[in-house]
CSV table of N, CA and C in Angstrom, one decimal:
chain,number,residue,atom,x,y,z
N,117,MET,N,-11.1,13.4,-0.6
N,117,MET,CA,-11.1,13.4,-1.9
N,117,MET,C,-12.9,13.5,-2.6
N,118,THR,N,-13.4,14.7,-3.1
N,118,THR,CA,-14.3,15.1,-3.8
N,118,THR,C,-15.3,14.1,-4.7
N,119,ARG,N,-16.0,14.0,-5.0
N,119,ARG,CA,-17.5,12.8,-5.8
N,119,ARG,C,-16.4,13.2,-7.4
N,120,GLU,N,-16.8,14.5,-7.4
N,120,GLU,CA,-15.6,14.7,-8.5
N,120,GLU,C,-14.3,14.8,-8.9
N,121,GLU,N,-13.9,15.0,-8.1
N,121,GLU,CA,-12.3,14.8,-7.8
N,121,GLU,C,-12.7,13.5,-8.1
N,122,LYS,N,-12.9,12.4,-7.3
N,122,LYS,CA,-12.6,11.0,-7.4
N,122,LYS,C,-13.3,10.7,-9.3
N,123,SER,N,-14.4,11.1,-9.5
N,123,SER,CA,-14.4,11.1,-10.3
N,123,SER,C,-13.3,11.1,-11.9
N,124,GLN,N,-13.4,12.1,-11.5
N,124,GLN,CA,-11.9,13.2,-12.8
N,124,GLN,C,-10.4,11.8,-12.8
N,125,VAL,N,-10.2,11.6,-12.2
N,125,VAL,CA,-9.6,10.9,-12.1
N,125,VAL,C,-9.7,9.5,-12.5
N,126,ILE,N,-10.6,8.7,-12.1
N,126,ILE,CA,-11.0,7.4,-12.8
N,126,ILE,C,-10.6,7.6,-14.6
N,127,GLU,N,-12.0,9.0,-14.7
N,127,GLU,CA,-11.7,9.8,-16.3
N,127,GLU,C,-10.8,9.5,-16.5
N,128,ASP,N,-9.4,10.7,-16.0
N,128,ASP,CA,-7.7,9.7,-16.3
N,128,ASP,C,-6.9,9.2,-16.2
N,129,LEU,N,-7.3,7.4,-15.9
N,129,LEU,CA,-7.1,5.8,-15.5
N,129,LEU,C,-7.8,5.3,-17.0
N,130,THR,N,-9.2,6.1,-17.0
N,130,THR,CA,-9.0,5.1,-18.2
N,130,THR,C,-9.0,5.9,-19.1
N,131,ALA,N,-8.7,6.8,-19.5
N,131,ALA,CA,-7.7,7.4,-20.8
N,131,ALA,C,-6.1,6.9,-21.5
N,132,GLU,N,-5.2,6.6,-20.2
N,132,GLU,CA,-4.7,6.5,-19.8
N,132,GLU,C,-4.3,5.2,-20.6
N,133,LEU,N,-5.3,3.9,-19.3
N,133,LEU,CA,-6.1,2.7,-20.1
N,133,LEU,C,-5.9,3.0,-21.6
N,134,ALA,N,-6.5,3.7,-22.0
N,134,ALA,CA,-6.8,3.7,-23.7
N,134,ALA,C,-5.7,4.2,-24.4
N,135,ASN,N,-5.1,5.0,-23.7
N,135,ASN,CA,-4.1,5.1,-24.9
N,135,ASN,C,-2.3,4.4,-24.3
N,136,ASN,N,-2.4,3.2,-23.7
N,136,ASN,CA,-1.7,2.1,-23.6
N,136,ASN,C,-1.4,1.0,-23.7
N,137,ALA,N,-1.0,0.0,-24.5
N,137,ALA,CA,-1.2,-1.5,-25.0
N,137,ALA,C,-0.1,-1.8,-24.1
N,138,ASN,N,0.4,-1.2,-23.0
N,138,ASN,CA,1.7,-2.1,-21.9
N,138,ASN,C,1.6,-1.5,-20.3
N,139,ILE,N,0.7,-2.3,-19.3
N,139,ILE,CA,0.8,-1.9,-18.8
N,139,ILE,C,0.7,-3.0,-17.2
N,140,TYR,N,2.1,-2.2,-16.7
N,140,TYR,CA,2.2,-3.6,-15.3
N,140,TYR,C,1.8,-2.8,-14.0
N,141,LEU,N,1.2,-3.9,-13.4
N,141,LEU,CA,0.6,-3.4,-12.0
N,141,LEU,C,2.0,-4.0,-11.5
N,142,THR,N,2.1,-2.9,-10.1
N,142,THR,CA,3.1,-3.8,-9.4
N,142,THR,C,3.3,-2.9,-8.2
N,143,ASP,N,4.1,-3.1,-7.2
N,143,ASP,CA,4.2,-2.9,-5.9
N,143,ASP,C,5.5,-2.9,-5.2
N,144,ILE,N,5.6,-1.3,-5.0
N,144,ILE,CA,6.8,-0.8,-4.6
N,144,ILE,C,6.5,0.2,-3.7
N,145,SER,N,5.7,-0.6,-2.3
N,145,SER,CA,6.0,0.2,-1.2
N,145,SER,C,7.0,-1.0,-0.5
N,146,GLY,N,6.8,0.6,0.9
N,146,GLY,CA,8.8,-0.1,1.3
N,146,GLY,C,9.6,0.7,1.1
N,147,LEU,N,9.9,0.8,-0.6
N,147,LEU,CA,10.9,1.2,-1.0
N,147,LEU,C,11.3,2.8,0.2
N,148,ASN,N,12.1,2.7,-0.2
N,148,ASN,CA,12.6,4.6,1.4
N,148,ASN,C,12.6,5.5,0.2
N,149,ALA,N,12.8,7.2,0.6
N,149,ALA,CA,13.1,7.4,-0.9
N,149,ALA,C,13.9,7.5,-1.4
N,150,VAL,N,14.8,7.6,-1.5
N,150,VAL,CA,16.2,7.6,-1.8
N,150,VAL,C,15.8,6.2,-3.0
N,151,THR,N,15.5,5.3,-3.2
N,151,THR,CA,15.5,3.9,-3.2
N,151,THR,C,14.2,4.2,-4.3
N,152,THR,N,12.5,4.9,-4.0
N,152,THR,CA,11.8,5.7,-4.6
N,152,THR,C,12.7,6.4,-5.6
N,153,SER,N,12.8,6.9,-5.4
N,153,SER,CA,13.6,8.7,-6.3
N,153,SER,C,14.0,8.3,-7.4
N,154,ASN,N,15.6,6.5,-7.1
N,154,ASN,CA,15.9,6.1,-8.1
N,154,ASN,C,15.1,5.0,-8.8
N,155,LEU,N,14.5,4.8,-8.6
N,155,LEU,CA,12.8,3.6,-9.0
N,155,LEU,C,12.5,4.7,-10.2
N,156,ARG,N,12.1,5.7,-10.0
N,156,ARG,CA,12.0,7.1,-10.4
N,156,ARG,C,12.3,7.4,-11.7
N,157,ARG,N,13.1,7.6,-11.7
N,157,ARG,CA,14.6,8.1,-12.5
N,157,ARG,C,15.8,6.7,-13.1
N,158,ALA,N,15.5,5.7,-13.2
N,158,ALA,CA,15.6,4.8,-13.7
N,158,ALA,C,13.7,4.1,-14.9
N,159,CYS,N,12.9,4.3,-14.7
N,159,CYS,CA,11.3,4.9,-15.0
N,159,CYS,C,11.6,6.2,-15.9
N,160,PHE,N,11.7,7.0,-16.1
N,160,PHE,CA,11.7,8.8,-16.8
N,160,PHE,C,13.1,8.1,-17.8
N,161,LYS,N,14.6,7.3,-17.7
N,161,LYS,CA,15.2,7.1,-18.6
N,161,LYS,C,15.2,5.7,-19.8
N,162,ALA,N,14.3,4.4,-18.8
N,162,ALA,CA,13.5,3.7,-19.7
N,162,ALA,C,12.4,5.0,-20.5
N,163,ASN,N,11.9,6.1,-20.5
N,163,ASN,CA,10.4,6.2,-21.6
N,163,ASN,C,9.4,5.6,-20.9
N,164,VAL,N,9.6,5.0,-19.4
N,164,VAL,CA,8.1,4.6,-18.8
N,164,VAL,C,7.2,5.4,-17.5
N,165,LYS,N,6.8,5.0,-18.0
N,165,LYS,CA,5.7,6.2,-17.3
N,165,LYS,C,5.1,5.3,-15.7
N,166,LEU,N,5.8,5.9,-14.7
N,166,LEU,CA,5.6,5.5,-13.2
N,166,LEU,C,4.7,6.3,-12.6
N,167,ALA,N,2.5,5.4,-12.2
N,167,ALA,CA,2.3,6.3,-11.0
N,167,ALA,C,1.8,5.5,-10.4
N,168,VAL,N,1.3,6.2,-9.0
N,168,VAL,CA,1.0,5.1,-7.6
N,168,VAL,C,-0.7,5.7,-7.9
N,169,VAL,N,-1.5,4.5,-7.6
N,169,VAL,CA,-3.0,4.7,-7.8
N,169,VAL,C,-3.7,4.4,-6.4
N,170,LYS,N,-4.7,4.5,-6.4
N,170,LYS,CA,-5.9,3.7,-5.6
N,170,LYS,C,-6.8,2.3,-6.3
N,171,ASN,N,-6.6,1.5,-5.5
N,171,ASN,CA,-7.0,0.4,-6.8
N,171,ASN,C,-8.5,0.7,-6.4
N,172,THR,N,-9.0,0.7,-5.8
N,172,THR,CA,-10.4,1.6,-6.4
N,172,THR,C,-11.0,1.8,-7.7
N,173,LEU,N,-10.1,3.3,-7.3
N,173,LEU,CA,-10.7,4.5,-9.1
N,173,LEU,C,-9.3,3.4,-9.8
N,174,LEU,N,-8.9,2.7,-9.4
N,174,LEU,CA,-8.2,2.2,-10.8
N,174,LEU,C,-9.1,1.4,-11.7
N,175,GLU,N,-9.6,0.2,-10.6
N,175,GLU,CA,-10.2,-1.0,-10.9
N,175,GLU,C,-11.4,-0.2,-11.6
N,176,LYS,N,-12.2,1.2,-10.7
N,176,LYS,CA,-13.1,1.4,-11.3
N,176,LYS,C,-13.7,2.0,-13.2
N,177,ALA,N,-11.3,2.4,-13.2
N,177,ALA,CA,-11.4,3.1,-14.8
N,177,ALA,C,-10.9,1.6,-15.5
N,178,MET,N,-10.5,0.2,-15.3
N,178,MET,CA,-10.8,-0.2,-15.9
N,178,MET,C,-11.6,-0.6,-16.5
N,179,GLU,N,-13.0,-1.2,-15.0
N,179,GLU,CA,-14.2,-1.4,-16.1
N,179,GLU,C,-14.7,-0.9,-16.6
N,180,ALA,N,-14.7,1.0,-16.9
N,180,ALA,CA,-14.5,1.7,-17.8
N,180,ALA,C,-14.5,1.6,-18.9
N,181,SER,N,-13.2,0.7,-19.1
N,181,SER,CA,-12.5,0.7,-20.6
N,181,SER,C,-13.0,0.1,-20.9
N,182,ASP,N,-12.9,-0.3,-22.5
N,182,ASP,CA,-12.8,-0.6,-24.2
N,182,ASP,C,-12.7,-2.1,-23.8
N,183,ARG,N,-11.5,-2.2,-22.7
N,183,ARG,CA,-10.3,-2.9,-23.1
N,183,ARG,C,-10.6,-4.5,-22.2
N,184,GLU,N,-10.2,-5.2,-22.0
N,184,GLU,CA,-10.5,-6.8,-21.7
N,184,GLU,C,-9.4,-6.9,-20.8
N,185,PHE,N,-9.8,-6.8,-19.4
N,185,PHE,CA,-8.4,-6.8,-18.8
N,185,PHE,C,-8.2,-7.9,-17.6
N,186,GLY,N,-9.6,-8.7,-18.1
N,186,GLY,CA,-9.4,-10.8,-17.6
N,186,GLY,C,-9.3,-10.6,-15.6
N,187,GLU,N,-8.2,-10.6,-15.2
N,187,GLU,CA,-8.3,-11.4,-14.3
N,187,GLU,C,-7.4,-10.4,-13.7
N,188,LEU,N,-7.0,-9.2,-14.2
N,188,LEU,CA,-6.1,-8.1,-13.7
N,188,LEU,C,-6.1,-7.5,-12.4
N,189,PRO,N,-7.7,-7.0,-12.3
N,189,PRO,CA,-8.6,-6.5,-11.3
N,189,PRO,C,-8.1,-7.3,-9.7
N,190,THR,N,-8.0,-8.1,-10.0
N,190,THR,CA,-8.0,-9.1,-8.2
N,190,THR,C,-6.6,-9.3,-7.8
N,191,VAL,N,-6.3,-8.4,-8.9
N,191,VAL,CA,-4.2,-8.3,-7.7
N,191,VAL,C,-4.4,-6.6,-7.6
N,192,LEU,N,-5.7,-5.8,-7.4
N,192,LEU,CA,-5.7,-5.1,-6.6
N,192,LEU,C,-5.7,-4.5,-5.3
N,193,LYS,N,-5.0,-5.2,-5.1
N,193,LYS,CA,-5.0,-5.2,-3.0
N,193,LYS,C,-3.4,-5.0,-2.9
N,194,GLY,N,-3.4,-4.7,-1.3
N,194,GLY,CA,-3.0,-3.5,-1.3
N,194,GLY,C,-2.2,-2.3,-2.2
N,195,ASN,N,-1.2,-2.3,-2.3
N,195,ASN,CA,0.0,-0.5,-2.5
N,195,ASN,C,-0.1,-1.3,-4.3
N,196,THR,N,-0.6,-0.3,-4.9
N,196,THR,CA,0.4,-0.4,-6.8
N,196,THR,C,-0.2,0.7,-7.4
N,197,SER,N,1.3,0.7,-8.0
N,197,SER,CA,1.9,1.2,-8.5
N,197,SER,C,1.5,1.2,-10.3
N,198,VAL,N,1.5,1.8,-10.9
N,198,VAL,CA,0.8,1.0,-12.9
N,198,VAL,C,2.7,1.8,-13.2
N,199,MET,N,3.0,1.1,-14.2
N,199,MET,CA,4.0,1.3,-15.5
N,199,MET,C,3.3,1.3,-16.8
N,200,TYR,N,3.3,2.1,-17.4
N,200,TYR,CA,2.8,2.2,-18.2
N,200,TYR,C,4.3,2.5,-19.7
N,201,SER,N,4.0,1.8,-21.0
N,201,SER,CA,4.6,1.9,-21.6
N,201,SER,C,4.5,1.4,-23.8
N,202,GLU,N,5.7,2.2,-24.0
N,202,GLU,CA,6.1,1.5,-25.5
N,202,GLU,C,5.5,0.1,-25.7
N,203,THR,N,7.1,0.1,-24.8
N,203,THR,CA,7.5,-1.5,-25.7
N,203,THR,C,6.5,-2.0,-24.6
N,204,GLY,N,6.6,-3.4,-25.4
N,204,GLY,CA,6.5,-4.2,-24.3
N,204,GLY,C,7.4,-5.6,-22.7
N,205,ASN,N,8.4,-5.1,-23.2
N,205,ASN,CA,9.2,-5.8,-22.4
N,205,ASN,C,10.3,-5.1,-21.7
N,206,VAL,N,10.1,-3.5,-21.2
N,206,VAL,CA,11.0,-2.7,-21.0
N,206,VAL,C,10.7,-2.6,-19.8
N,207,PRO,N,9.5,-2.4,-19.2
N,207,PRO,CA,8.8,-2.2,-17.4
N,207,PRO,C,9.3,-3.4,-17.0
N,208,ALA,N,9.8,-5.0,-17.4
N,208,ALA,CA,9.3,-5.9,-17.0
N,208,ALA,C,11.6,-6.0,-17.0
N,209,LYS,N,12.5,-5.9,-17.6
N,209,LYS,CA,13.7,-5.5,-17.5
N,209,LYS,C,14.5,-4.8,-16.9
N,210,LEU,N,13.4,-3.2,-17.1
N,210,LEU,CA,14.0,-2.5,-15.6
N,210,LEU,C,13.5,-2.8,-14.4
N,211,ILE,N,12.3,-3.9,-14.7
N,211,ILE,CA,12.2,-4.1,-13.1
N,211,ILE,C,13.0,-5.1,-12.1
N,212,LYS,N,13.8,-5.8,-13.4
N,212,LYS,CA,14.7,-7.3,-13.2
N,212,LYS,C,16.3,-6.1,-12.8
N,213,THR,N,16.3,-5.1,-13.1
N,213,THR,CA,17.4,-5.6,-13.6
N,213,THR,C,17.7,-4.2,-11.7
N,214,PHE,N,16.5,-3.1,-11.3
N,214,PHE,CA,16.1,-2.5,-10.3
N,214,PHE,C,16.0,-3.5,-9.0
N,215,ARG,N,15.8,-4.4,-9.2
N,215,ARG,CA,15.5,-5.9,-8.6
N,215,ARG,C,17.1,-6.2,-8.5
N,216,LYS,N,17.6,-5.9,-8.7
N,216,LYS,CA,19.4,-6.5,-7.9
N,216,LYS,C,20.0,-5.7,-7.0
N,217,LYS,N,19.1,-4.7,-6.9
N,217,LYS,CA,19.6,-3.9,-5.5
N,217,LYS,C,18.9,-3.9,-4.0
N,218,SER,N,17.4,-3.9,-5.0
N,218,SER,CA,16.5,-4.0,-3.8
N,218,SER,C,15.8,-4.9,-3.7
N,219,ASP,N,14.6,-5.7,-3.3
N,219,ASP,CA,13.6,-6.6,-3.5
N,219,ASP,C,11.9,-6.2,-4.3
N,220,LYS,N,12.0,-5.1,-4.2
N,220,LYS,CA,11.3,-4.4,-4.8
N,220,LYS,C,11.9,-3.8,-6.2
N,221,PRO,N,10.9,-3.1,-7.3
N,221,PRO,CA,9.0,-3.3,-7.0
N,221,PRO,C,9.0,-4.8,-7.5
N,222,LEU,N,7.7,-4.8,-6.5
N,222,LEU,CA,7.4,-6.5,-7.0
N,222,LEU,C,6.0,-6.8,-8.6
N,223,LEU,N,6.4,-8.1,-9.5
N,223,LEU,CA,5.0,-7.7,-10.6
N,223,LEU,C,4.0,-8.6,-9.7
N,224,LYS,N,2.8,-7.3,-9.7
N,224,LYS,CA,1.6,-8.0,-9.7
N,224,LYS,C,0.5,-8.3,-10.5
N,225,GLY,N,1.3,-7.9,-11.9
N,225,GLY,CA,0.4,-8.1,-12.8
N,225,GLY,C,0.7,-7.4,-14.1
N,226,ALA,N,-0.1,-8.3,-15.4
N,226,ALA,CA,0.2,-6.8,-16.4
N,226,ALA,C,-0.7,-7.1,-17.6
N,227,PHE,N,-0.9,-6.1,-17.9
N,227,PHE,CA,-1.6,-6.4,-19.3
N,227,PHE,C,-0.4,-5.6,-20.7
N,228,ILE,N,-0.7,-6.6,-21.8
N,228,ILE,CA,0.8,-6.5,-22.5
N,228,ILE,C,-0.5,-7.3,-24.5
N,229,GLU,N,-0.4,-5.8,-25.0
N,229,GLU,CA,-0.5,-6.2,-26.0
N,229,GLU,C,-1.5,-7.1,-26.1
N,230,GLU,N,-2.7,-6.0,-25.4
N,230,GLU,CA,-4.0,-7.5,-25.0
N,230,GLU,C,-4.0,-8.5,-23.8
N,231,ALA,N,-3.2,-9.0,-23.4
N,231,ALA,CA,-2.7,-10.7,-23.1
N,231,ALA,C,-2.9,-9.4,-21.5
N,232,VAL,N,-3.3,-11.3,-20.4
N,232,VAL,CA,-2.7,-10.5,-19.2
N,232,VAL,C,-2.1,-11.7,-18.4
N,233,TYR,N,-1.6,-11.4,-17.6
N,233,TYR,CA,-0.1,-12.1,-16.7
N,233,TYR,C,-0.2,-11.9,-15.6
N,234,ILE,N,-0.5,-12.6,-14.1
N,234,ILE,CA,-0.4,-12.5,-13.4
N,234,ILE,C,0.1,-13.1,-12.6
N,235,GLY,N,1.1,-12.7,-11.5
N,235,GLY,CA,1.8,-12.4,-10.7
N,235,GLY,C,3.2,-12.4,-11.6
N,236,ASP,N,4.6,-12.2,-9.9
N,236,ASP,CA,5.6,-11.7,-9.8
N,236,ASP,C,6.8,-13.3,-10.5
N,237,GLU,N,5.8,-14.5,-10.8
N,237,GLU,CA,6.3,-15.0,-11.8
N,237,GLU,C,6.3,-15.0,-13.3
N,238,GLN,N,5.4,-15.1,-13.0
N,238,GLN,CA,5.7,-14.2,-14.9
N,238,GLN,C,7.4,-13.6,-15.9
N,239,LEU,N,7.8,-12.2,-14.4
N,239,LEU,CA,8.8,-11.3,-15.1
N,239,LEU,C,9.7,-12.0,-15.7
N,240,ASP,N,10.1,-13.2,-15.8
N,240,ASP,CA,11.3,-13.6,-16.7
N,240,ASP,C,10.4,-13.9,-18.3
N,241,MET,N,9.2,-14.4,-18.0
N,241,MET,CA,8.8,-14.4,-19.3
N,241,MET,C,8.1,-13.4,-20.0
N,242,LEU,N,7.8,-11.9,-19.2
N,242,LEU,CA,8.1,-11.2,-19.5
N,242,LEU,C,9.0,-9.8,-20.6
N,243,VAL,N,10.4,-10.3,-19.5
N,243,VAL,CA,11.4,-10.1,-19.7
N,243,VAL,C,12.1,-10.7,-21.2
N,244,ASP,N,11.1,-11.7,-22.0
N,244,ASP,CA,11.6,-12.0,-23.1
N,244,ASP,C,11.0,-11.3,-24.2
N,245,ILE,N,9.5,-11.9,-23.8
N,245,ILE,CA,9.0,-10.6,-25.1
N,245,ILE,C,9.6,-9.6,-25.9
N,246,LYS,N,9.6,-10.4,-27.6
N,246,LYS,CA,9.8,-9.1,-28.4
N,246,LYS,C,9.2,-8.2,-28.3
N,247,SER,N,9.8,-7.3,-28.7
N,247,SER,CA,9.2,-5.7,-29.2
N,247,SER,C,8.8,-5.8,-29.8
N,248,LYS,N,7.9,-5.3,-31.4
N,248,LYS,CA,7.4,-5.4,-33.0
N,248,LYS,C,8.6,-4.5,-33.9
N,249,GLU,N,9.5,-4.3,-32.7
N,249,GLU,CA,10.2,-3.5,-33.9
N,249,GLU,C,11.9,-4.8,-33.7
N,250,GLU,N,12.0,-5.3,-32.7
N,250,GLU,CA,12.7,-6.8,-32.6
N,250,GLU,C,12.2,-7.8,-33.0
N,251,LEU,N,11.0,-7.9,-33.4
N,251,LEU,CA,11.1,-8.9,-34.9
N,251,LEU,C,10.5,-8.4,-35.9
N,252,ILE,N,11.0,-7.7,-36.1
N,252,ILE,CA,11.2,-7.1,-37.7
N,252,ILE,C,12.1,-7.0,-38.1
N,253,GLY,N,12.6,-6.9,-37.4
N,253,GLY,CA,14.5,-6.4,-37.3
N,253,GLY,C,15.1,-8.1,-37.4
N,254,GLU,N,14.1,-8.8,-36.9
N,254,GLU,CA,14.8,-10.6,-36.9
N,254,GLU,C,14.4,-11.6,-38.2
N,255,ILE,N,13.3,-10.4,-38.5
N,255,ILE,CA,12.6,-10.8,-40.1
N,255,ILE,C,13.4,-10.6,-41.3
N,256,VAL,N,14.3,-9.7,-40.9
N,256,VAL,CA,13.9,-8.9,-41.9
N,256,VAL,C,15.8,-9.5,-42.2
N,257,THR,N,16.8,-9.7,-40.8
N,257,THR,CA,17.7,-10.7,-40.6
N,257,THR,C,17.4,-12.0,-41.8
N,258,LEU,N,16.6,-12.4,-41.0
N,258,LEU,CA,16.5,-13.7,-42.0
N,258,LEU,C,16.3,-14.4,-43.2
N,259,LEU,N,16.0,-12.6,-43.8
N,259,LEU,CA,14.9,-12.7,-45.6
N,259,LEU,C,16.1,-12.4,-45.5
N,260,GLN,N,17.1,-11.5,-45.1
N,260,GLN,CA,18.1,-10.5,-46.1
N,260,GLN,C,18.8,-12.1,-45.9
N,261,SER,N,20.4,-13.8,-44.7
N,261,SER,CA,20.6,-14.4,-44.7
N,261,SER,C,20.6,-15.2,-46.6
N,262,PRO,N,19.9,-16.3,-47.2
N,262,PRO,CA,19.5,-16.4,-48.0
N,262,PRO,C,19.9,-15.3,-49.2
N,263,ALA,N,19.5,-13.9,-49.1
N,263,ALA,CA,19.7,-13.4,-50.8
N,263,ALA,C,21.3,-13.4,-50.6
N,264,LYS,N,22.0,-12.9,-49.0
N,264,LYS,CA,23.0,-12.1,-49.6
N,264,LYS,C,23.9,-13.3,-49.6
N,265,ASN,N,23.9,-14.9,-49.6
N,265,ASN,CA,24.3,-16.0,-49.6
N,265,ASN,C,24.3,-16.6,-51.1
N,266,VAL,N,23.1,-16.2,-51.4
N,266,VAL,CA,22.9,-16.4,-53.4
N,266,VAL,C,24.3,-15.1,-53.8
N,267,ILE,N,24.0,-14.4,-54.1
N,267,ILE,CA,24.3,-13.6,-54.2
N,267,ILE,C,26.2,-13.4,-54.0
N,268,SER,N,26.6,-13.7,-53.0
N,268,SER,CA,27.9,-14.6,-52.4
N,268,SER,C,28.7,-14.7,-53.3
N,269,ALA,N,27.6,-16.2,-53.8
N,269,ALA,CA,28.1,-17.1,-54.0
N,269,ALA,C,28.3,-16.2,-55.4
N,270,LEU,N,27.2,-16.6,-56.1
N,270,LEU,CA,27.5,-15.3,-57.4
N,270,LEU,C,28.4,-14.7,-57.9
N,271,GLN,N,28.7,-13.6,-57.0
N,271,GLN,CA,30.0,-13.1,-57.4
N,271,GLN,C,31.2,-13.9,-57.2
N,272,SER,N,31.6,-14.8,-56.8
N,272,SER,CA,32.8,-15.9,-56.5
N,272,SER,C,32.6,-16.4,-57.4
N,273,SER,N,31.7,-16.6,-58.1
N,273,SER,CA,31.8,-18.0,-60.1
N,273,SER,C,32.4,-16.9,-61.1
N,274,GLY,N,32.3,-15.5,-60.7
N,274,GLY,CA,33.6,-15.0,-61.4
N,274,GLY,C,32.3,-14.5,-62.1
N,275,GLY,N,31.2,-14.5,-62.9
N,275,GLY,CA,30.2,-13.7,-63.0
N,275,GLY,C,29.9,-14.8,-64.1
N,276,LYS,N,30.6,-16.3,-64.4
N,276,LYS,CA,30.4,-16.1,-65.7
N,276,LYS,C,29.1,-17.0,-66.3
N,277,LEU,N,28.1,-17.0,-67.0
N,277,LEU,CA,26.7,-17.9,-67.0
N,277,LEU,C,26.6,-19.4,-66.7
N,278,ALA,N,27.7,-20.1,-66.9
N,278,ALA,CA,27.8,-21.2,-66.2
N,278,ALA,C,28.0,-21.5,-65.0
N,279,GLY,N,28.9,-20.0,-64.5
N,279,GLY,CA,28.9,-20.1,-62.9
N,279,GLY,C,27.7,-20.2,-62.3
N,280,ILE,N,27.2,-19.3,-62.6
N,280,ILE,CA,26.0,-18.8,-62.0
N,280,ILE,C,24.8,-19.7,-62.4
N,281,ILE,N,24.5,-20.5,-63.6
N,281,ILE,CA,23.8,-21.5,-63.8
N,281,ILE,C,23.7,-23.0,-62.7
N,282,LYS,N,25.3,-23.3,-62.5
N,282,LYS,CA,25.7,-24.3,-61.7
N,282,LYS,C,25.8,-23.8,-60.1
N,283,THR,N,26.2,-22.0,-59.7
N,283,THR,CA,25.4,-21.9,-58.1
N,283,THR,C,24.6,-22.3,-58.1
N,284,LEU,N,23.4,-21.1,-59.3
N,284,LEU,CA,21.6,-21.9,-58.5
N,284,LEU,C,20.5,-23.0,-58.6
N,285,SER,N,21.9,-24.3,-59.0
N,285,SER,CA,21.2,-25.4,-59.3
N,285,SER,C,22.0,-26.0,-58.5
N,286,GLU,N,23.4,-25.7,-58.0
N,286,GLU,CA,23.2,-26.1,-56.1
N,286,GLU,C,22.7,-25.6,-55.2
N,287,LYS,N,22.7,-24.0,-55.6
N,287,LYS,CA,20.9,-24.0,-54.1
N,287,LYS,C,19.7,-24.4,-54.2
N,288,GLU,N,19.2,-24.7,-55.1
N,288,GLU,CA,17.9,-25.6,-55.3
N,288,GLU,C,17.6,-26.6,-54.7
N,289,GLY,N,19.6,-27.7,-54.4
N,289,GLY,CA,19.4,-28.9,-54.6
N,289,GLY,C,19.4,-29.3,-53.4
């Protein structure tokens, strides 16, 4: 690889790092062609971009990035593949599901919305991370519940002023 080609790869990786808030570093070495193909297919279906990278070039891209990757560059040893995703927990769920049939991919580390996670033992915690959409859905559900209870109670009181006042006074207590 020429110096110009390396520079171009570093530039491309730096752009990918800047454009993705959720980055997983994994080890998929040792997977046979069929298993690798199945992993790539699973990533495609889950809207996760999978790329194999050279550690030295990825490390230079991290240095060139305006993000703080903390200890993440320390896991750049051996074979490294990068998973990019719009949703923080999707690659973790994909890895966990895929490992029911295979011992890989192994999680080396992850950068999720500016937080750094190191090591395969973090996988279960990453699976449990809620996406922004999931959190908003839960908040909306929590906010709707009390309103539905009041409306239901008001409707059951027959809509008479005395019943409405009684219902509202019970809700205060």
